[in-house]
Amino acid sequence: MDKSKRNRFLVGWICITALLLAGSLLLSSSAGHDETIQTAMQDAVLHEENQVSLFGLLPVNPGLISGFVVTGVLLAAAALIRLFVIPKFQYVPGKLQILLEQWVGLFDNMARSSSPWRCGFLGPYLFAAGTYIFCGTIFELFGLQAITTAGRSITLPAPLSDVNGAIMLGVLSYLVILSGAIAGNGLRGIPSALTEISLLLSMSFRLFGALLSGLLVTELVYYYITLSFVLPVVVGVLFTLLHAVIQAYVLTMLTSLFYGEMSEPKKRSGRQKHRSPARRPKTRLVKSV
Amino acid sequence: MNIPLNIDWQQILLHLFNFSILAGGLYLLLYRPVKDFMRKREEYYQSMDEQARQDRASAQALQQEYQARLAGVGAEIAQRRADAQKELDQYRAQQMDAAQQEAGEIVPQARANARREREKLLSSASQELADLAVTATEKVVLTSQGDPYEAFLNLAEKGVSSHDNAQ
């Protein structure tokens, strides 16, 4: 690109940006809000007002609708991949094959390394949970709209920013860990799993808090028109991507570590209270993330 | 029951229902097929690796076998040479024995033959002498005009000299 072309591009770009800014500022007064920021943020947490009807049967939180949409999209994508991509897999993989193998291999290796003695169920669970958290968190970037029972238009949030979704995944992960303890050590494994009962709360509310904080910040940023330039690129896209990766990794890592620790066959000679010194600090470290 | 944060058991169960569908679907559609393929590929490369290892082991065994054979060839040659020498010596000894035995048989027979020849010659010579003497006597007696004894002696001397010349 020569100098004159570059100058013309710069002038055009600045003009368009200035026009957009002016239009946004002029239109902001007429757009208005029918709820205050306090109400909007409180509702993002509690969902007392903005609920969405589930097939006309009952009003539910928007996060549940997001969950169904994410599940539908993921299953459709998986079916397409199963039908059109996997049959063409080669021993020397292409780019998409590498991506899929890495995606599956990441959770499979996580399960194998954390619980080498029992990982048949753990791998698929981690894969599903990690995929759900990652894609569910990314989902809020697309800004799909839904109509609430009060007739408002809202953007569908991440499924796990709904406290019910976060509790479901946290409790389910704990139950998976408990099942590993029972499968590995029978009824003797239950007490050791019960000592980690705090995982129920920590896993549930870690997810909820992390994703909700992202939602609240985004809500806050988009509420004010003056914050809607440049800043969303950081808080909307980058933070969401970071959230998606970190939360998917943390929950699956915690689940796999605790599952491996609980399902490890223990000898009867009082080894139940003894834990491997190499493993214990690792789980504590991850818990603190 | 009023639970804080609007926690709703029904919605938790709906989330669980949703997640169970997702987990099952992802397992059947994505996780298991991809893992099956990865396992298949791993088995393929492991079998290749195993095959290569077996080939290498057999090649090494073959090499060792040939090296051992090569090392044993000198000893084998020496052994065979010794065997051949031994066989040759035996054959030579047998030939010598046979020759000596044959010689042992031939010499006495030759001696016997020679003795028989000699005796035969002697007897034939005696006969000739006798015949000669008779013939001479007859000639002397029939044609004698002088002393017969003197004539006989002269004739006898002639006959002996002619016999010696004939021999």
GROMACS .gro file of C-alpha atoms in nm:
model
  456
    1MET     CA    1   0.000   0.000   0.000
    2ASP     CA    2   0.153   0.334  -0.105
    3LYS     CA    3   0.142   0.650   0.102
    4SER     CA    4  -0.160   0.816  -0.061
    5LYS     CA    5  -0.369   0.501  -0.027
    6ARG     CA    6  -0.271   0.464   0.334
    7ASN     CA    7  -0.367   0.825   0.409
    8ARG     CA    8  -0.704   0.781   0.241
    9PHE     CA    9  -0.765   0.466   0.442
   10LEU     CA   10  -0.677   0.640   0.768
   11VAL     CA   11  -0.901   0.937   0.695
   12GLY     CA   12  -1.191   0.714   0.598
   13TRP     CA   13  -1.149   0.495   0.903
   14ILE     CA   14  -1.135   0.793   1.141
   15CYS     CA   15  -1.443   0.948   0.980
   16ILE     CA   16  -1.643   0.626   1.010
   17THR     CA   17  -1.539   0.582   1.371
   18ALA     CA   18  -1.626   0.942   1.455
   19LEU     CA   19  -1.966   0.906   1.289
   20LEU     CA   20  -2.035   0.590   1.484
   21LEU     CA   21  -1.933   0.757   1.808
   22ALA     CA   22  -2.150   1.060   1.738
   23GLY     CA   23  -2.445   0.843   1.645
   24SER     CA   24  -2.404   0.637   1.957
   25LEU     CA   25  -2.391   0.945   2.178
   26LEU     CA   26  -2.691   1.107   2.009
   27LEU     CA   27  -2.902   0.797   2.026
   28SER     CA   28  -2.812   0.706   2.381
   29SER     CA   29  -3.075   0.930   2.540
   30SER     CA   30  -3.357   0.784   2.339
   31ALA     CA   31  -3.251   0.423   2.390
   32GLY     CA   32  -3.295   0.450   2.767
   33HIS     CA   33  -3.316   0.172   3.023
   34ASP     CA   34  -3.627   0.046   3.184
   35GLU     CA   35  -3.428  -0.083   3.480
   36THR     CA   36  -3.147   0.060   3.685
   37ILE     CA   37  -2.799  -0.085   3.690
   38GLN     CA   38  -2.866  -0.210   4.042
   39THR     CA   39  -3.173  -0.395   3.927
   40ALA     CA   40  -2.997  -0.533   3.621
   41MET     CA   41  -2.706  -0.664   3.820
   42GLN     CA   42  -2.922  -0.800   4.098
   43ASP     CA   43  -3.132  -0.977   3.840
   44ALA     CA   44  -2.823  -1.119   3.676
   45VAL     CA   45  -2.753  -1.291   4.007
   46LEU     CA   46  -3.098  -1.380   4.127
   47HIS     CA   47  -3.307  -1.398   3.810
   48GLU     CA   48  -3.616  -1.284   3.994
   49GLU     CA   49  -3.759  -1.083   3.706
   50ASN     CA   50  -3.596  -1.181   3.380
   51GLN     CA   51  -3.703  -1.538   3.334
   52VAL     CA   52  -3.766  -1.715   3.007
   53SER     CA   53  -4.049  -1.951   2.939
   54LEU     CA   54  -3.935  -2.306   2.867
   55PHE     CA   55  -4.159  -2.423   2.583
   56GLY     CA   56  -4.449  -2.253   2.759
   57LEU     CA   57  -4.428  -2.500   3.044
   58LEU     CA   58  -4.257  -2.306   3.317
   59PRO     CA   59  -4.044  -1.995   3.356
   60VAL     CA   60  -3.676  -2.074   3.397
   61ASN     CA   61  -3.356  -1.880   3.430
   62PRO     CA   62  -3.199  -1.772   3.101
   63GLY     CA   63  -2.893  -1.981   3.185
   64LEU     CA   64  -3.096  -2.299   3.146
   65ILE     CA   65  -3.207  -2.194   2.800
   66SER     CA   66  -2.842  -2.121   2.722
   67GLY     CA   67  -2.756  -2.469   2.845
   68PHE     CA   68  -3.008  -2.630   2.610
   69VAL     CA   69  -2.885  -2.421   2.319
   70VAL     CA   70  -2.522  -2.505   2.391
   71THR     CA   71  -2.606  -2.874   2.420
   72GLY     CA   72  -2.798  -2.867   2.093
   73VAL     CA   73  -2.520  -2.691   1.908
   74LEU     CA   74  -2.251  -2.916   2.052
   75LEU     CA   75  -2.441  -3.234   1.972
   76ALA     CA   76  -2.513  -3.115   1.620
   77ALA     CA   77  -2.147  -3.030   1.569
   78ALA     CA   78  -2.043  -3.366   1.717
   79ALA     CA   79  -2.284  -3.549   1.487
   80LEU     CA   80  -2.148  -3.366   1.183
   81ILE     CA   81  -1.793  -3.442   1.289
   82ARG     CA   82  -1.884  -3.805   1.349
   83LEU     CA   83  -2.043  -3.837   1.007
   84PHE     CA   84  -1.811  -3.636   0.788
   85VAL     CA   85  -1.478  -3.592   0.962
   86ILE     CA   86  -1.398  -3.899   1.170
   87PRO     CA   87  -1.442  -4.151   0.885
   88LYS     CA   88  -1.174  -3.959   0.694
   89PHE     CA   89  -0.919  -3.971   0.973
   90GLN     CA   90  -0.567  -4.054   0.857
   91TYR     CA   91  -0.268  -4.197   1.039
   92VAL     CA   92  -0.090  -3.875   0.947
   93PRO     CA   93  -0.345  -3.624   1.076
   94GLY     CA   94  -0.463  -3.298   0.925
   95LYS     CA   95  -0.533  -2.979   1.116
   96LEU     CA   96  -0.889  -3.055   1.222
   97GLN     CA   97  -0.795  -3.409   1.316
   98ILE     CA   98  -0.509  -3.280   1.529
   99LEU     CA   99  -0.747  -3.039   1.702
  100LEU     CA  100  -0.999  -3.315   1.777
  101GLU     CA  101  -0.733  -3.559   1.892
  102GLN     CA  102  -0.576  -3.297   2.116
  103TRP     CA  103  -0.916  -3.206   2.256
  104VAL     CA  104  -0.999  -3.566   2.341
  105GLY     CA  105  -0.642  -3.651   2.438
  106LEU     CA  106  -0.619  -3.357   2.680
  107PHE     CA  107  -0.896  -3.492   2.903
  108ASP     CA  108  -0.806  -3.854   2.847
  109ASN     CA  109  -0.447  -3.793   2.951
  110MET     CA  110  -0.563  -3.586   3.245
  111ALA     CA  111  -0.774  -3.879   3.362
  112ARG     CA  112  -0.497  -4.132   3.301
  113SER     CA  113  -0.228  -3.933   3.478
  114SER     CA  114  -0.444  -3.847   3.779
  115SER     CA  115  -0.612  -4.182   3.818
  116PRO     CA  116  -0.416  -4.448   3.633
  117TRP     CA  117  -0.583  -4.728   3.830
  118ARG     CA  118  -0.938  -4.627   3.734
  119CYS     CA  119  -1.002  -4.386   3.448
  120GLY     CA  120  -1.261  -4.553   3.228
  121PHE     CA  121  -1.542  -4.326   3.344
  122LEU     CA  122  -1.339  -4.025   3.445
  123GLY     CA  123  -1.210  -3.948   3.095
  124PRO     CA  124  -1.551  -3.912   2.928
  125TYR     CA  125  -1.684  -3.714   3.224
  126LEU     CA  126  -1.394  -3.470   3.214
  127PHE     CA  127  -1.433  -3.439   2.840
  128ALA     CA  128  -1.803  -3.356   2.867
  129ALA     CA  129  -1.759  -3.120   3.162
  130GLY     CA  130  -1.463  -2.939   3.010
  131THR     CA  131  -1.636  -2.902   2.675
  132TYR     CA  132  -1.955  -2.779   2.840
  133ILE     CA  133  -1.777  -2.520   3.052
  134PHE     CA  134  -1.556  -2.397   2.769
  135CYS     CA  135  -1.823  -2.377   2.503
  136GLY     CA  136  -2.086  -2.253   2.748
  137THR     CA  137  -1.862  -1.967   2.850
  138ILE     CA  138  -1.774  -1.884   2.491
  139PHE     CA  139  -2.146  -1.892   2.415
  140GLU     CA  140  -2.210  -1.558   2.586
  141LEU     CA  141  -1.989  -1.390   2.327
  142PHE     CA  142  -2.242  -1.458   2.054
  143GLY     CA  143  -2.510  -1.244   2.223
  144LEU     CA  144  -2.809  -1.457   2.134
  145GLN     CA  145  -3.130  -1.287   2.236
  146ALA     CA  146  -3.430  -1.424   2.420
  147ILE     CA  147  -3.760  -1.271   2.529
  148THR     CA  148  -3.834  -1.282   2.899
  149THR     CA  149  -4.173  -1.353   3.047
  150ALA     CA  150  -4.194  -0.979   3.119
  151GLY     CA  151  -4.153  -0.909   2.749
  152ARG     CA  152  -3.799  -0.774   2.766
  153SER     CA  153  -3.521  -0.876   2.531
  154ILE     CA  154  -3.217  -1.015   2.707
  155THR     CA  155  -2.889  -1.159   2.597
  156LEU     CA  156  -2.853  -1.525   2.684
  157PRO     CA  157  -2.576  -1.562   2.943
  158ALA     CA  158  -2.332  -1.847   2.997
  159PRO     CA  159  -2.516  -2.154   3.126
  160LEU     CA  160  -2.296  -2.178   3.431
  161SER     CA  161  -2.345  -1.819   3.534
  162ASP     CA  162  -2.681  -1.951   3.652
  163VAL     CA  163  -2.637  -2.066   4.009
  164ASN     CA  164  -2.846  -2.376   3.940
  165GLY     CA  165  -2.619  -2.481   3.656
  166ALA     CA  166  -2.307  -2.420   3.862
  167ILE     CA  167  -2.450  -2.616   4.155
  168MET     CA  168  -2.542  -2.899   3.920
  169LEU     CA  169  -2.191  -2.929   3.782
  170GLY     CA  170  -2.022  -2.884   4.121
  171VAL     CA  171  -2.243  -3.143   4.289
  172LEU     CA  172  -2.212  -3.381   3.997
  173SER     CA  173  -1.834  -3.352   4.007
  174TYR     CA  174  -1.836  -3.426   4.378
  175LEU     CA  175  -2.062  -3.726   4.320
  176VAL     CA  176  -1.820  -3.849   4.055
  177ILE     CA  177  -1.537  -3.817   4.306
  178LEU     CA  178  -1.746  -4.001   4.566
  179SER     CA  179  -1.823  -4.275   4.315
  180GLY     CA  180  -1.450  -4.308   4.250
  181ALA     CA  181  -1.387  -4.346   4.622
  182ILE     CA  182  -1.649  -4.617   4.649
  183ALA     CA  183  -1.536  -4.792   4.331
  184GLY     CA  184  -1.175  -4.791   4.446
  185ASN     CA  185  -1.212  -4.878   4.812
  186GLY     CA  186  -1.569  -4.989   4.863
  187LEU     CA  187  -1.751  -4.851   5.164
  188ARG     CA  188  -1.415  -4.769   5.325
  189GLY     CA  189  -1.373  -4.499   5.062
  190ILE     CA  190  -1.676  -4.302   5.175
  191PRO     CA  191  -1.520  -4.143   5.486
  192SER     CA  192  -1.223  -4.014   5.291
  193ALA     CA  193  -1.457  -3.865   5.032
  194LEU     CA  194  -1.672  -3.711   5.303
  195THR     CA  195  -1.370  -3.531   5.446
  196GLU     CA  196  -1.366  -3.336   5.121
  197ILE     CA  197  -1.733  -3.243   5.146
  198SER     CA  198  -1.632  -2.880   5.117
  199LEU     CA  199  -1.572  -2.952   4.750
  200LEU     CA  200  -1.947  -2.942   4.705
  201LEU     CA  201  -1.954  -2.575   4.789
  202SER     CA  202  -1.614  -2.478   4.658
  203MET     CA  203  -1.659  -2.633   4.315
  204SER     CA  204  -2.012  -2.507   4.272
  205PHE     CA  205  -1.956  -2.154   4.384
  206ARG     CA  206  -1.615  -2.122   4.222
  207LEU     CA  207  -1.780  -2.180   3.889
  208PHE     CA  208  -2.075  -1.963   3.973
  209GLY     CA  209  -1.863  -1.680   4.112
  210ALA     CA  210  -1.614  -1.683   3.827
  211LEU     CA  211  -1.870  -1.683   3.552
  212LEU     CA  212  -2.105  -1.449   3.731
  213SER     CA  213  -1.829  -1.196   3.783
  214GLY     CA  214  -1.764  -1.200   3.411
  215LEU     CA  215  -2.132  -1.156   3.345
  216LEU     CA  216  -2.160  -0.867   3.589
  217VAL     CA  217  -1.861  -0.686   3.449
  218THR     CA  218  -1.996  -0.727   3.097
  219GLU     CA  219  -2.337  -0.613   3.215
  220LEU     CA  220  -2.182  -0.311   3.378
  221VAL     CA  221  -1.976  -0.221   3.075
  222TYR     CA  222  -2.259  -0.250   2.828
  223TYR     CA  223  -2.500  -0.066   3.053
  224TYR     CA  224  -2.317   0.260   2.995
  225ILE     CA  225  -2.279   0.365   2.637
  226THR     CA  226  -1.957   0.547   2.710
  227LEU     CA  227  -1.792   0.226   2.818
  228SER     CA  228  -1.898   0.045   2.505
  229PHE     CA  229  -1.597   0.138   2.296
  230VAL     CA  230  -1.266  -0.049   2.295
  231LEU     CA  231  -1.323  -0.174   2.650
  232PRO     CA  232  -1.552  -0.462   2.545
  233VAL     CA  233  -1.272  -0.603   2.337
  234VAL     CA  234  -1.083  -0.663   2.658
  235VAL     CA  235  -1.355  -0.736   2.910
  236GLY     CA  236  -1.590  -0.899   2.664
  237VAL     CA  237  -1.371  -1.111   2.446
  238LEU     CA  238  -1.039  -1.162   2.617
  239PHE     CA  239  -1.178  -1.207   2.965
  240THR     CA  240  -1.442  -1.446   2.837
  241LEU     CA  241  -1.183  -1.652   2.655
  242LEU     CA  242  -0.964  -1.657   2.964
  243HIS     CA  243  -1.264  -1.753   3.177
  244ALA     CA  244  -1.351  -2.032   2.940
  245VAL     CA  245  -1.005  -2.183   2.946
  246ILE     CA  246  -0.934  -2.131   3.315
  247GLN     CA  247  -1.266  -2.254   3.448
  248ALA     CA  248  -1.274  -2.558   3.221
  249TYR     CA  249  -0.921  -2.645   3.325
  250VAL     CA  250  -0.971  -2.583   3.697
  251LEU     CA  251  -1.286  -2.787   3.739
  252THR     CA  252  -1.163  -3.080   3.533
  253MET     CA  253  -0.823  -3.073   3.699
  254LEU     CA  254  -0.974  -3.063   4.048
  255THR     CA  255  -1.216  -3.341   3.967
  256SER     CA  256  -0.947  -3.562   3.819
  257LEU     CA  257  -0.703  -3.504   4.105
  258PHE     CA  258  -0.956  -3.574   4.377
  259TYR     CA  259  -1.097  -3.867   4.185
  260GLY     CA  260  -0.750  -4.015   4.153
  261GLU     CA  261  -0.673  -3.957   4.518
  262MET     CA  262  -1.001  -4.106   4.637
  263SER     CA  263  -1.009  -4.400   4.401
  264GLU     CA  264  -0.652  -4.509   4.472
  265PRO     CA  265  -0.669  -4.854   4.633
  266LYS     CA  266  -0.552  -4.823   4.991
  267LYS     CA  267  -0.416  -5.095   5.214
  268ARG     CA  268  -0.602  -5.181   5.531
  269SER     CA  269  -0.305  -5.107   5.755
  270GLY     CA  270  -0.405  -4.754   5.838
  271ARG     CA  271  -0.290  -4.608   5.510
  272GLN     CA  272  -0.619  -4.429   5.469
  273LYS     CA  273  -0.491  -4.135   5.663
  274HIS     CA  274  -0.159  -4.134   5.485
  275ARG     CA  275  -0.146  -3.944   5.161
  276SER     CA  276   0.127  -3.923   4.911
  277PRO     CA  277   0.338  -3.617   4.991
  278ALA     CA  278   0.388  -3.550   4.623
  279ARG     CA  279   0.020  -3.540   4.547
  280ARG     CA  280  -0.123  -3.356   4.840
  281PRO     CA  281   0.039  -3.015   4.787
  282LYS     CA  282  -0.062  -3.029   4.425
  283THR     CA  283  -0.431  -3.057   4.505
  284ARG     CA  284  -0.405  -2.783   4.764
  285LEU     CA  285  -0.234  -2.563   4.512
  286VAL     CA  286  -0.502  -2.618   4.254
  287LYS     CA  287  -0.776  -2.563   4.508
  288SER     CA  288  -0.639  -2.223   4.577
  289VAL     CA  289  -0.671  -2.111   4.212
  290MET     CA  290  -3.890  -2.374   5.097
  291ASN     CA  291  -3.728  -2.042   5.021
  292ILE     CA  292  -3.365  -2.113   4.932
  293PRO     CA  293  -3.122  -1.820   4.910
  294LEU     CA  294  -2.996  -1.707   4.569
  295ASN     CA  295  -3.313  -1.843   4.415
  296ILE     CA  296  -3.171  -2.191   4.399
  297ASP     CA  297  -3.431  -2.407   4.232
  298TRP     CA  298  -3.415  -2.786   4.260
  299GLN     CA  299  -3.627  -2.830   3.953
  300GLN     CA  300  -3.392  -2.621   3.745
  301ILE     CA  301  -3.092  -2.803   3.889
  302LEU     CA  302  -3.247  -3.127   3.774
  303LEU     CA  303  -3.317  -2.974   3.434
  304HIS     CA  304  -2.953  -2.868   3.412
  305LEU     CA  305  -2.853  -3.221   3.511
  306PHE     CA  306  -3.084  -3.367   3.249
  307ASN     CA  307  -2.934  -3.134   2.991
  308PHE     CA  308  -2.580  -3.221   3.090
  309SER     CA  309  -2.645  -3.594   3.091
  310ILE     CA  310  -2.772  -3.571   2.734
  311LEU     CA  311  -2.467  -3.371   2.637
  312ALA     CA  312  -2.224  -3.606   2.813
  313GLY     CA  313  -2.378  -3.918   2.660
  314GLY     CA  314  -2.396  -3.764   2.316
  315LEU     CA  315  -2.041  -3.636   2.323
  316TYR     CA  316  -1.916  -3.970   2.447
  317LEU     CA  317  -2.089  -4.163   2.169
  318LEU     CA  318  -2.032  -3.917   1.888
  319LEU     CA  319  -1.690  -3.776   1.961
  320TYR     CA  320  -1.496  -3.919   2.252
  321ARG     CA  321  -1.522  -4.290   2.180
  322PRO     CA  322  -1.470  -4.276   1.800
  323VAL     CA  323  -1.170  -4.046   1.832
  324LYS     CA  324  -1.021  -4.260   2.108
  325ASP     CA  325  -1.086  -4.576   1.911
  326PHE     CA  326  -0.903  -4.428   1.616
  327MET     CA  327  -0.613  -4.314   1.834
  328ARG     CA  328  -0.591  -4.662   1.988
  329LYS     CA  329  -0.602  -4.822   1.646
  330ARG     CA  330  -0.322  -4.599   1.524
  331GLU     CA  331  -0.119  -4.667   1.836
  332GLU     CA  332  -0.163  -5.042   1.787
  333TYR     CA  333  -0.060  -5.007   1.424
  334TYR     CA  334   0.261  -4.827   1.512
  335GLN     CA  335   0.326  -5.062   1.801
  336SER     CA  336   0.291  -5.360   1.571
  337MET     CA  337   0.528  -5.192   1.327
  338ASP     CA  338   0.769  -5.131   1.609
  339GLU     CA  339   0.735  -5.488   1.730
  340GLN     CA  340   0.788  -5.621   1.379
  341ALA     CA  341   1.097  -5.406   1.335
  342ARG     CA  342   1.228  -5.524   1.671
  343GLN     CA  343   1.172  -5.889   1.577
  344ASP     CA  344   1.341  -5.838   1.240
  345ARG     CA  345   1.633  -5.674   1.410
  346ALA     CA  346   1.661  -5.955   1.664
  347SER     CA  347   1.648  -6.222   1.394
  348ALA     CA  348   1.905  -6.033   1.187
  349GLN     CA  349   2.131  -6.010   1.490
  350ALA     CA  350   2.088  -6.381   1.559
  351LEU     CA  351   2.167  -6.457   1.197
  352GLN     CA  352   2.473  -6.238   1.211
  353GLN     CA  353   2.595  -6.409   1.527
  354GLU     CA  354   2.532  -6.747   1.373
  355TYR     CA  355   2.733  -6.659   1.065
  356GLN     CA  356   3.010  -6.509   1.273
  357ALA     CA  357   3.025  -6.828   1.479
  358ARG     CA  358   3.032  -7.031   1.162
  359LEU     CA  359   3.305  -6.814   1.020
  360ALA     CA  360   3.508  -6.856   1.335
  361GLY     CA  361   3.460  -7.236   1.320
  362VAL     CA  362   3.559  -7.268   0.957
  363GLY     CA  363   3.938  -7.266   1.035
  364ALA     CA  364   3.898  -7.535   1.295
  365GLU     CA  365   3.674  -7.733   1.063
  366ILE     CA  366   3.928  -7.710   0.782
  367ALA     CA  367   4.207  -7.827   1.014
  368GLN     CA  368   3.991  -8.112   1.135
  369ARG     CA  369   3.905  -8.217   0.786
  370ARG     CA  370   4.268  -8.197   0.682
  371ALA     CA  371   4.365  -8.415   0.976
  372ASP     CA  372   4.090  -8.661   0.887
  373ALA     CA  373   4.205  -8.672   0.525
  374GLN     CA  374   4.566  -8.723   0.631
  375LYS     CA  375   4.463  -8.998   0.865
  376GLU     CA  376   4.260  -9.162   0.593
  377LEU     CA  377   4.549  -9.128   0.350
  378ASP     CA  378   4.786  -9.285   0.600
  379GLN     CA  379   4.549  -9.571   0.657
  380TYR     CA  380   4.512  -9.625   0.284
  381ARG     CA  381   4.887  -9.614   0.238
  382ALA     CA  382   4.939  -9.864   0.519
  383GLN     CA  383   4.679 -10.090   0.368
  384GLN     CA  384   4.849 -10.066   0.028
  385MET     CA  385   5.185 -10.144   0.186
  386ASP     CA  386   5.044 -10.440   0.369
  387ALA     CA  387   4.879 -10.566   0.054
  388ALA     CA  388   5.202 -10.519  -0.143
  389GLN     CA  389   5.406 -10.693   0.121
  390GLN     CA  390   5.158 -10.973   0.138
  391GLU     CA  391   5.160 -11.005  -0.240
  392ALA     CA  392   5.537 -10.992  -0.244
  393GLY     CA  393   5.543 -11.255   0.027
  394GLU     CA  394   5.333 -11.478  -0.196
  395ILE     CA  395   5.520 -11.404  -0.523
  396VAL     CA  396   5.883 -11.468  -0.404
  397PRO     CA  397   5.837 -11.826  -0.275
  398GLN     CA  398   5.636 -11.911  -0.582
  399ALA     CA  399   5.907 -11.767  -0.803
  400ARG     CA  400   6.167 -11.959  -0.613
  401ALA     CA  401   5.971 -12.277  -0.650
  402ASN     CA  402   5.927 -12.211  -1.020
  403ALA     CA  403   6.297 -12.142  -1.059
  404ARG     CA  404   6.383 -12.457  -0.873
  405ARG     CA  405   6.149 -12.654  -1.090
  406GLU     CA  406   6.295 -12.497  -1.405
  407ARG     CA  407   6.643 -12.577  -1.291
  408GLU     CA  408   6.562 -12.930  -1.212
  409LYS     CA  409   6.388 -12.961  -1.542
  410LEU     CA  410   6.686 -12.814  -1.724
  411LEU     CA  411   6.926 -13.038  -1.537
  412SER     CA  412   6.725 -13.345  -1.613
  413SER     CA  413   6.692 -13.255  -1.980
  414ALA     CA  414   7.067 -13.181  -1.997
  415SER     CA  415   7.151 -13.517  -1.840
  416GLN     CA  416   6.926 -13.685  -2.087
  417GLU     CA  417   7.091 -13.507  -2.375
  418LEU     CA  418   7.432 -13.599  -2.245
  419ALA     CA  419   7.329 -13.956  -2.217
  420ASP     CA  420   7.181 -13.954  -2.563
  421LEU     CA  421   7.490 -13.788  -2.698
  422ALA     CA  422   7.713 -14.042  -2.537
  423VAL     CA  423   7.510 -14.322  -2.677
  424THR     CA  424   7.510 -14.172  -3.024
  425ALA     CA  425   7.880 -14.112  -3.015
  426THR     CA  426   7.949 -14.459  -2.897
  427GLU     CA  427   7.742 -14.603  -3.170
  428LYS     CA  428   7.925 -14.394  -3.430
  429VAL     CA  429   8.259 -14.495  -3.292
  430VAL     CA  430   8.174 -14.853  -3.282
  431LEU     CA  431   8.030 -14.868  -3.627
  432THR     CA  432   8.290 -14.652  -3.806
  433SER     CA  433   8.607 -14.719  -3.605
  434GLN     CA  434   8.917 -14.809  -3.783
  435GLY     CA  435   9.175 -14.737  -3.516
  436ASP     CA  436   9.170 -14.769  -3.149
  437PRO     CA  437   8.802 -14.736  -3.051
  438TYR     CA  438   8.888 -14.598  -2.714
  439GLU     CA  439   9.090 -14.321  -2.867
  440ALA     CA  440   8.814 -14.239  -3.114
  441PHE     CA  441   8.558 -14.227  -2.838
  442LEU     CA  442   8.752 -13.973  -2.644
  443ASN     CA  443   8.803 -13.753  -2.946
  444LEU     CA  444   8.438 -13.764  -3.026
  445ALA     CA  445   8.342 -13.693  -2.670
  446GLU     CA  446   8.562 -13.384  -2.666
  447LYS     CA  447   8.405 -13.259  -2.986
  448GLY     CA  448   8.058 -13.314  -2.859
  449VAL     CA  449   8.120 -13.121  -2.535
  450SER     CA  450   8.274 -12.827  -2.717
  451SER     CA  451   7.985 -12.808  -2.965
  452HIS     CA  452   7.738 -12.830  -2.677
  453ASP     CA  453   7.906 -12.545  -2.497
  454ASN     CA  454   7.898 -12.335  -2.813
  455ALA     CA  455   7.532 -12.411  -2.859
  456GLN     CA  456   7.456 -12.293  -2.507
   0.00000   0.00000   0.00000
